[in-house]
mmCIF file of C-alpha atoms in Angstrom:
data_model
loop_
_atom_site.group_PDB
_atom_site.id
_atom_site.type_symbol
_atom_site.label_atom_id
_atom_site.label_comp_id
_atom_site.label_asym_id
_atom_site.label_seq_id
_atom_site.Cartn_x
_atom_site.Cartn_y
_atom_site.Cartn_z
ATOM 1 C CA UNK A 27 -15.247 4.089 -12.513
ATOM 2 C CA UNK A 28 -14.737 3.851 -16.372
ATOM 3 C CA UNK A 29 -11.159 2.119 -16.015
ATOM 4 C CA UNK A 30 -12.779 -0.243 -12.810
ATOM 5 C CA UNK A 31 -15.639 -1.541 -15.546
ATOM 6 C CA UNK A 32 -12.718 -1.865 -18.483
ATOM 7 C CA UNK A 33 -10.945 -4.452 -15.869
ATOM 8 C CA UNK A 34 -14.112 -6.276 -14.861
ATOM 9 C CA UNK A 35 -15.059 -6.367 -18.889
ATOM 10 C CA UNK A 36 -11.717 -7.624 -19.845
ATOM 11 C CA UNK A 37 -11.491 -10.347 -17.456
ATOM 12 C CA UNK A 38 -15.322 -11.565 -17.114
ATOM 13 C CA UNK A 39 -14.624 -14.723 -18.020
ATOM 14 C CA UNK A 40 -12.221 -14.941 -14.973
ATOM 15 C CA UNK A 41 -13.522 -13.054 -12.124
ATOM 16 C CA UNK A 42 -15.423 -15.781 -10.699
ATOM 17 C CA UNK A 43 -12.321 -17.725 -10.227
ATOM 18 C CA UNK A 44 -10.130 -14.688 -9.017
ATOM 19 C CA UNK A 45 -12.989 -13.823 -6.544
ATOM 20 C CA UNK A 46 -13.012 -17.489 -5.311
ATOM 21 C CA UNK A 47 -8.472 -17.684 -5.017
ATOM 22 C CA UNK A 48 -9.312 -14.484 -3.123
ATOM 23 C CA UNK A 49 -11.725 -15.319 -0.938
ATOM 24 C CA UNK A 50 -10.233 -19.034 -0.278
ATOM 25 C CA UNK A 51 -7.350 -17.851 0.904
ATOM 26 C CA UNK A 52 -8.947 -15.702 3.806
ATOM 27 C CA UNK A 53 -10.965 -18.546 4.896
ATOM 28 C CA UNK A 54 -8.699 -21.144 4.408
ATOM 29 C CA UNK A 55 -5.986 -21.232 7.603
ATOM 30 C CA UNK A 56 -3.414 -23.921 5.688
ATOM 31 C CA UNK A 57 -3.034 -21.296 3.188
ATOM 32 C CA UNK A 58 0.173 -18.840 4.374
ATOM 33 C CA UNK A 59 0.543 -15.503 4.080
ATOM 34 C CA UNK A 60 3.229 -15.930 1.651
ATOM 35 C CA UNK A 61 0.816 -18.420 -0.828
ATOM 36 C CA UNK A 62 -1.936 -15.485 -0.405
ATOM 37 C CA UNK A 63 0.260 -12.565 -1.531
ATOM 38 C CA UNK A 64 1.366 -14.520 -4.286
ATOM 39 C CA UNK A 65 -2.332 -15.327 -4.964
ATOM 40 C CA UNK A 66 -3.382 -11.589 -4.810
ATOM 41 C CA UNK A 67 -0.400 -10.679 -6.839
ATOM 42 C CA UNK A 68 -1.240 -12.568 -9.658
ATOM 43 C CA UNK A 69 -5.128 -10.829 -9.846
ATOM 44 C CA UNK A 70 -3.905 -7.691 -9.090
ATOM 45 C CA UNK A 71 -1.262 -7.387 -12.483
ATOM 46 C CA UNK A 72 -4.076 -8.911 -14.416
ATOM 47 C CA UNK A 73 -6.361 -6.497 -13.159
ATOM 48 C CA UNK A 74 -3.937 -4.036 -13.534
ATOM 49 C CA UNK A 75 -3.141 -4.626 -17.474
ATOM 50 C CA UNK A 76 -6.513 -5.387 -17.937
ATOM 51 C CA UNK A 77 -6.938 -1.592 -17.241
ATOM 52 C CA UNK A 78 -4.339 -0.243 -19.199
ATOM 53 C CA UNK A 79 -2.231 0.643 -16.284
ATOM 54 C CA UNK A 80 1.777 0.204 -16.619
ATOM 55 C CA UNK A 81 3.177 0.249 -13.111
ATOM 56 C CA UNK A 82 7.038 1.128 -12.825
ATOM 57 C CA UNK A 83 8.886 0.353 -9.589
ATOM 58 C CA UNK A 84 12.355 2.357 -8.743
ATOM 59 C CA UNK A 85 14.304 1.243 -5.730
ATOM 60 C CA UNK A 86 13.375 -2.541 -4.883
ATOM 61 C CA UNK A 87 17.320 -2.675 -3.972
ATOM 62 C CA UNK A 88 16.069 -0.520 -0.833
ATOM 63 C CA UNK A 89 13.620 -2.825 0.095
ATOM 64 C CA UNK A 90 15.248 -4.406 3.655
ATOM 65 C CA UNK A 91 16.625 -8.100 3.100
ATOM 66 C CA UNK A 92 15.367 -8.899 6.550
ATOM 67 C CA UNK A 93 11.561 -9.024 7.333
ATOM 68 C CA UNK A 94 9.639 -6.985 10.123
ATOM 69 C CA UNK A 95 9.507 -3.321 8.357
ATOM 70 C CA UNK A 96 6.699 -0.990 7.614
ATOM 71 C CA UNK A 97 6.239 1.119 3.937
ATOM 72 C CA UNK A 98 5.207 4.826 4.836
ATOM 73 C CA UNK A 99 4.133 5.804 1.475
ATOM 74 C CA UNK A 100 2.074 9.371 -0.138
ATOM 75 C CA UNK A 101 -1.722 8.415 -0.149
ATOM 76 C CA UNK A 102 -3.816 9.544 -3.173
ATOM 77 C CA UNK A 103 -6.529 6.747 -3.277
ATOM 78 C CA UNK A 104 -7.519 3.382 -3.435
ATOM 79 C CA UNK A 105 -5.273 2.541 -6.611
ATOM 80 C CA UNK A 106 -2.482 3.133 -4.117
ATOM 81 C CA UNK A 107 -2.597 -0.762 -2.487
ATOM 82 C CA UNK A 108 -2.622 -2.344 -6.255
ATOM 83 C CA UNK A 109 0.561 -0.694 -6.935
ATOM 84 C CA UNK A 110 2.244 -1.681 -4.244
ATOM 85 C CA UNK A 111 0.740 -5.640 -4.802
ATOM 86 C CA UNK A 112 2.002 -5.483 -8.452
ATOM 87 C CA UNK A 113 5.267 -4.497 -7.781
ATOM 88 C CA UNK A 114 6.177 -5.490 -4.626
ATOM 89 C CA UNK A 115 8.517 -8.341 -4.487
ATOM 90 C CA UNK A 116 7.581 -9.569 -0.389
ATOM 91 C CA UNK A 117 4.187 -9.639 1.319
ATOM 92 C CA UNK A 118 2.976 -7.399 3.102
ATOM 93 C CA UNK A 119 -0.233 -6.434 5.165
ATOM 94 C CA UNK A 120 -1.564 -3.359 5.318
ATOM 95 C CA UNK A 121 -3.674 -0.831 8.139
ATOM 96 C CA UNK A 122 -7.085 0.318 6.248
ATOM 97 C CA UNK A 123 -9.596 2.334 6.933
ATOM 98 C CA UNK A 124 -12.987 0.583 8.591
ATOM 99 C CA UNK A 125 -15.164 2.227 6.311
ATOM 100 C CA UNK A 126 -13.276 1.054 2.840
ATOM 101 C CA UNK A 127 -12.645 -2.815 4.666
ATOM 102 C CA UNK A 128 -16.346 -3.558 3.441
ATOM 103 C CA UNK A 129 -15.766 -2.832 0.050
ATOM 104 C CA UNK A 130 -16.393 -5.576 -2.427
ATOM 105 C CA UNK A 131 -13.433 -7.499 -3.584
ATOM 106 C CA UNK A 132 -11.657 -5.127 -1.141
ATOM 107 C CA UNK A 133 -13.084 -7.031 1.789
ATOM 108 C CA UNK A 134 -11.640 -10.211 0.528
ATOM 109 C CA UNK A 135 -8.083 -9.062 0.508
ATOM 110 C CA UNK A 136 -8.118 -7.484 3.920
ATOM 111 C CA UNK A 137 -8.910 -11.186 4.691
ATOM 112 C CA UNK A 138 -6.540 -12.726 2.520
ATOM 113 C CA UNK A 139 -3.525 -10.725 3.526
ATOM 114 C CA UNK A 140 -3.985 -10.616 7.113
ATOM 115 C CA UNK A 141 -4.822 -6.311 7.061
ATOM 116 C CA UNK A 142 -6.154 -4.821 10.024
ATOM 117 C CA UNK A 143 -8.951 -2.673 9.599
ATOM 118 C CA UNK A 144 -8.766 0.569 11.816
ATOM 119 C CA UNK A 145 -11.812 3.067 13.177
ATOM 120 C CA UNK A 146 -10.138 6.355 12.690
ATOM 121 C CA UNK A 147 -13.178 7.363 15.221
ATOM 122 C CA UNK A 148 -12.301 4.994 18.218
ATOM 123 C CA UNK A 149 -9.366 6.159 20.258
ATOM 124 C CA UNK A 150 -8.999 2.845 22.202
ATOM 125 C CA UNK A 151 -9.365 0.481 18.820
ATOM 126 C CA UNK A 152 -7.132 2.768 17.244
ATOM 127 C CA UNK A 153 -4.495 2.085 20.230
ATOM 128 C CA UNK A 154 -4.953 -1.954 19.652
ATOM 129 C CA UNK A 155 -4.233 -1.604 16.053
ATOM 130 C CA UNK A 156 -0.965 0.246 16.662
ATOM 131 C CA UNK A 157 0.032 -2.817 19.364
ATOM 132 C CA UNK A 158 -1.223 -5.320 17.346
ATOM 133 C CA UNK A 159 0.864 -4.048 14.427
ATOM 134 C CA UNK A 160 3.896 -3.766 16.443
ATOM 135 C CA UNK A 161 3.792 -7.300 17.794
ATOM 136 C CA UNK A 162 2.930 -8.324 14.224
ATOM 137 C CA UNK A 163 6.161 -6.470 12.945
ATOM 138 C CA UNK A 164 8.395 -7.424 15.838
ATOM 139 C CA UNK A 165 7.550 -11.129 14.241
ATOM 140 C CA UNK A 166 8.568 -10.758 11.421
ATOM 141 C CA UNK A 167 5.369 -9.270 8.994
ATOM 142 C CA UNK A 168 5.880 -6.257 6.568
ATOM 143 C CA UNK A 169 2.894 -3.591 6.758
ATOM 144 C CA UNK A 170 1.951 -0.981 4.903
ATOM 145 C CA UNK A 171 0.482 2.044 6.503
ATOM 146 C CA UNK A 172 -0.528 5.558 5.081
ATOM 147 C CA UNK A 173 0.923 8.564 7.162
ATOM 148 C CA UNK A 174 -1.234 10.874 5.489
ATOM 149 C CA UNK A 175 -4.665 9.081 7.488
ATOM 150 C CA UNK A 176 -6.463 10.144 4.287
ATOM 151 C CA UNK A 177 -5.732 10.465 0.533
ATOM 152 C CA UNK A 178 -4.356 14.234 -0.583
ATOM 153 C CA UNK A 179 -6.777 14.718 -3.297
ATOM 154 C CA UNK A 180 -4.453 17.364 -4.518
ATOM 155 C CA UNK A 181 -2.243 14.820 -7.287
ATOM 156 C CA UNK A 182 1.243 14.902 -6.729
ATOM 157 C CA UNK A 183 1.055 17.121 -3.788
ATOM 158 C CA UNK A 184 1.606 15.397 0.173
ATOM 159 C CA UNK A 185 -0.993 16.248 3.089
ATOM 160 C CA UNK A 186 1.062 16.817 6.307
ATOM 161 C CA UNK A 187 2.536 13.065 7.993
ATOM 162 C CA UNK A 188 0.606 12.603 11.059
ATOM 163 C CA UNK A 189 3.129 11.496 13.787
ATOM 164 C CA UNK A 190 0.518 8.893 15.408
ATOM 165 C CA UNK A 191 0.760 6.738 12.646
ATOM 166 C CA UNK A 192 4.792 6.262 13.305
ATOM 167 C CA UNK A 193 4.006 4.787 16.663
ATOM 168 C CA UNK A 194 3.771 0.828 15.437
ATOM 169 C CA UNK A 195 7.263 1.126 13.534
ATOM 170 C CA UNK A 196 9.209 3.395 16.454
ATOM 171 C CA UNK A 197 7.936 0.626 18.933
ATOM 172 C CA UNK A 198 8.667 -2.522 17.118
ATOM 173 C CA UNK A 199 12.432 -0.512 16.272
ATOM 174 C CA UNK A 200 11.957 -1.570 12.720
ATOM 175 C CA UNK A 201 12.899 -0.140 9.361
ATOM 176 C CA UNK A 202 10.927 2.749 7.971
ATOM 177 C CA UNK A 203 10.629 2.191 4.265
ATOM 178 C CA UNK A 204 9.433 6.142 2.507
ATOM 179 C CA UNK A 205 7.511 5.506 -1.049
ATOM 180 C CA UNK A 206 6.762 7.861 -3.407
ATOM 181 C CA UNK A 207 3.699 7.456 -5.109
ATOM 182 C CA UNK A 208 3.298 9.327 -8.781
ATOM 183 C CA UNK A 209 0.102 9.511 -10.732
ATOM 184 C CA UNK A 210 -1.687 6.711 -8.593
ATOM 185 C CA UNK A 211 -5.033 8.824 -8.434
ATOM 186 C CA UNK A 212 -5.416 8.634 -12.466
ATOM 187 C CA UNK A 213 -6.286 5.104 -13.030
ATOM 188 C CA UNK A 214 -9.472 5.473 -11.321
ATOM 189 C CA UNK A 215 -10.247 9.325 -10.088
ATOM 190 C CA UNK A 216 -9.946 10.513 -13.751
ATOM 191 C CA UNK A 217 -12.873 9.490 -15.777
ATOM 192 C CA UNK A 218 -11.119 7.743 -18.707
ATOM 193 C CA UNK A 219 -9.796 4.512 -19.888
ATOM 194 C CA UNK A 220 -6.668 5.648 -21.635
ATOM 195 C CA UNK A 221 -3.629 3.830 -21.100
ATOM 196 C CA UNK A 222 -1.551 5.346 -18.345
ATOM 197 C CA UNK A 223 1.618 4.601 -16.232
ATOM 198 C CA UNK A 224 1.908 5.152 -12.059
ATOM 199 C CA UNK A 225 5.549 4.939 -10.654
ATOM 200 C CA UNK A 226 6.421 3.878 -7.519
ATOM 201 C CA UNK A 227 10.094 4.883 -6.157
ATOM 202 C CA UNK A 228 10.583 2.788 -2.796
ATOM 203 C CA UNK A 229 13.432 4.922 -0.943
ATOM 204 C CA UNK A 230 15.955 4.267 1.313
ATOM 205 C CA UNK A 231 15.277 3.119 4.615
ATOM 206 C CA UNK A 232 15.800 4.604 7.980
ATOM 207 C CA UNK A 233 16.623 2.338 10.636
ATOM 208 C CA UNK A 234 15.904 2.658 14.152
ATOM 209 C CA UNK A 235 19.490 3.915 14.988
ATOM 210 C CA UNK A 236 18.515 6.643 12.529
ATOM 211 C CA UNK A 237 15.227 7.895 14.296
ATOM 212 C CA UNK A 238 15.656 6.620 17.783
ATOM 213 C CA UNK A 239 15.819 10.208 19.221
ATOM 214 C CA UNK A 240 13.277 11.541 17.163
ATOM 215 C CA UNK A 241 9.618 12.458 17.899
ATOM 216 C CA UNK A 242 7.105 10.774 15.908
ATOM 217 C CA UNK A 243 6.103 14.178 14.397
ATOM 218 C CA UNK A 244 9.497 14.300 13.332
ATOM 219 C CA UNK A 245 9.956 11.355 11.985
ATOM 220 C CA UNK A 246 6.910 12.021 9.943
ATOM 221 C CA UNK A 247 8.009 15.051 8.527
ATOM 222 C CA UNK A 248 11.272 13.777 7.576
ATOM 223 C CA UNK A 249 9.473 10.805 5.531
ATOM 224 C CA UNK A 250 7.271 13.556 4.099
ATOM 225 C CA UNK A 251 10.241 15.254 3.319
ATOM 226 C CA UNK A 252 12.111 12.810 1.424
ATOM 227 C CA UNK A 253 8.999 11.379 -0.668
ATOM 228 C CA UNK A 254 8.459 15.282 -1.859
ATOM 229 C CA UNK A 255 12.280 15.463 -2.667
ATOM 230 C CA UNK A 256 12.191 12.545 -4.692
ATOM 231 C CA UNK A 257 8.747 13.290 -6.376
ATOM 232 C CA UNK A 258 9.958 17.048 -6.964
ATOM 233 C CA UNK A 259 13.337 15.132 -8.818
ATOM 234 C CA UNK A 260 10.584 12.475 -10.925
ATOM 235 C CA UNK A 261 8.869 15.397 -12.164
ATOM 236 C CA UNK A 262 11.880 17.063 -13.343
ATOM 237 C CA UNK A 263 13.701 14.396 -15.176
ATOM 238 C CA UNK A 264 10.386 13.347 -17.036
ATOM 239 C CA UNK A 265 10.091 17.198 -18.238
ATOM 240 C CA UNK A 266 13.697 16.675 -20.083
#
């Protein structure tokens, strides 16, 4: 909450008018996709040094040339998003949570981005958002979903890949793009406003030739697997 009121603080003088680029651009159809991301970009890394937070990206080479993939990356809170919009170098939409879609400032970059909110609760909503995001992919948008369906609360440490979640990117037969998140729940789950530095390492993909004759639990666990792998080797190397 501390580092959320620094960014606010720092930038009063120009929230109204990143609140209203926001908002505009989910209200506004002539605005594309492309125009809003760049929009949301440019709030989110001055939010983002506003707040003292460094963000370093490993990997963008391993980001697909070719549009129409999903990022399958470790969930540890709502940080997670701006550190993926900072560093990022394509758009991309994301699958969120119903409950956090109403969330101030939040709720005008669901709109802005095109993100599809999804009730964890409703089997047969759930089951739209997986088609829709699969037709969505198969035409050529980039999405962003969490495997984990929640965020670990544990740091560093991965809650088990839940297979469902796979379905979207094994039926549009698109790349599957692992992330490692490091340190994203500090910036706001620990209650200070010193400066500090979340890495992202975006992995190599697997294609669909890769995971075509895999189950969706498996697929899971082998994205689990190599986000803890290269987590386990970030650790390491920073202890040198």
């Amino acid at each position: 909450m501390k580092r959320i009121i620094l960014m606010v603080l720092r930038l009063l003088w120009k929230v109204p008018y990143y609140f209203y680029l926001i908002w505009k651009c989910g209200k506004d159809e002539s605005i594309t996709l492309d125009e809003a991301y760049a929009r949301v970009k440019k709030v989110t890394k001055a939010a983002n040094h506003a707040g003292r937070v460094k963000i370093e990206a490993y990997g963008l080479e391993n980001i697909p040339r070719e549009n129409g993939f999903v990022f399958f990356p470790n969930h540890q809170g709502l940080f997670d998003v701006l550190v993926f919009l900072d560093s990022c170098p394509v758009p991309f939409s994301f699958v969120i949570k119903k409950e956090a879609s109403n969330v101030i400032l939040l709720k005008q970059v669901v709109a802005a981005l095109r993100a599809i909110p999804i009730d964890r609760e409703d089997i047969r909503q759930s089951m739209q958002v997986i088609n829709q995001v699969t037709q969505e992919v198969k035409k050529g948008r980039n999405f962003l979903i969490f495997a984990e369906g929640t965020r670990s609360k544990m740091g560093n440490r991965l809650l088990p890949f839940k297979g469902g979640t796979f379905k979207s990117a094994v039926k549009a037969k698109c790349p599957i793009v692992p992330c490692a998140l490091i340190d994203s729940f500090k910036p706001f789950d620990e209650n200070s406003i010193r400066p500090v530095t979340v890495k992202l390492i975006y992995l190599p993909p697997l294609y669909y030739e890769e995971y075509a004759g895999m189950k969706t639990t498996e697929i899971g666990a082998e994205v689990k697997r190599r986000i803890e792998e290269a987590i386990a080797m970030a650790e390491s190397q920073a202890q040198l």
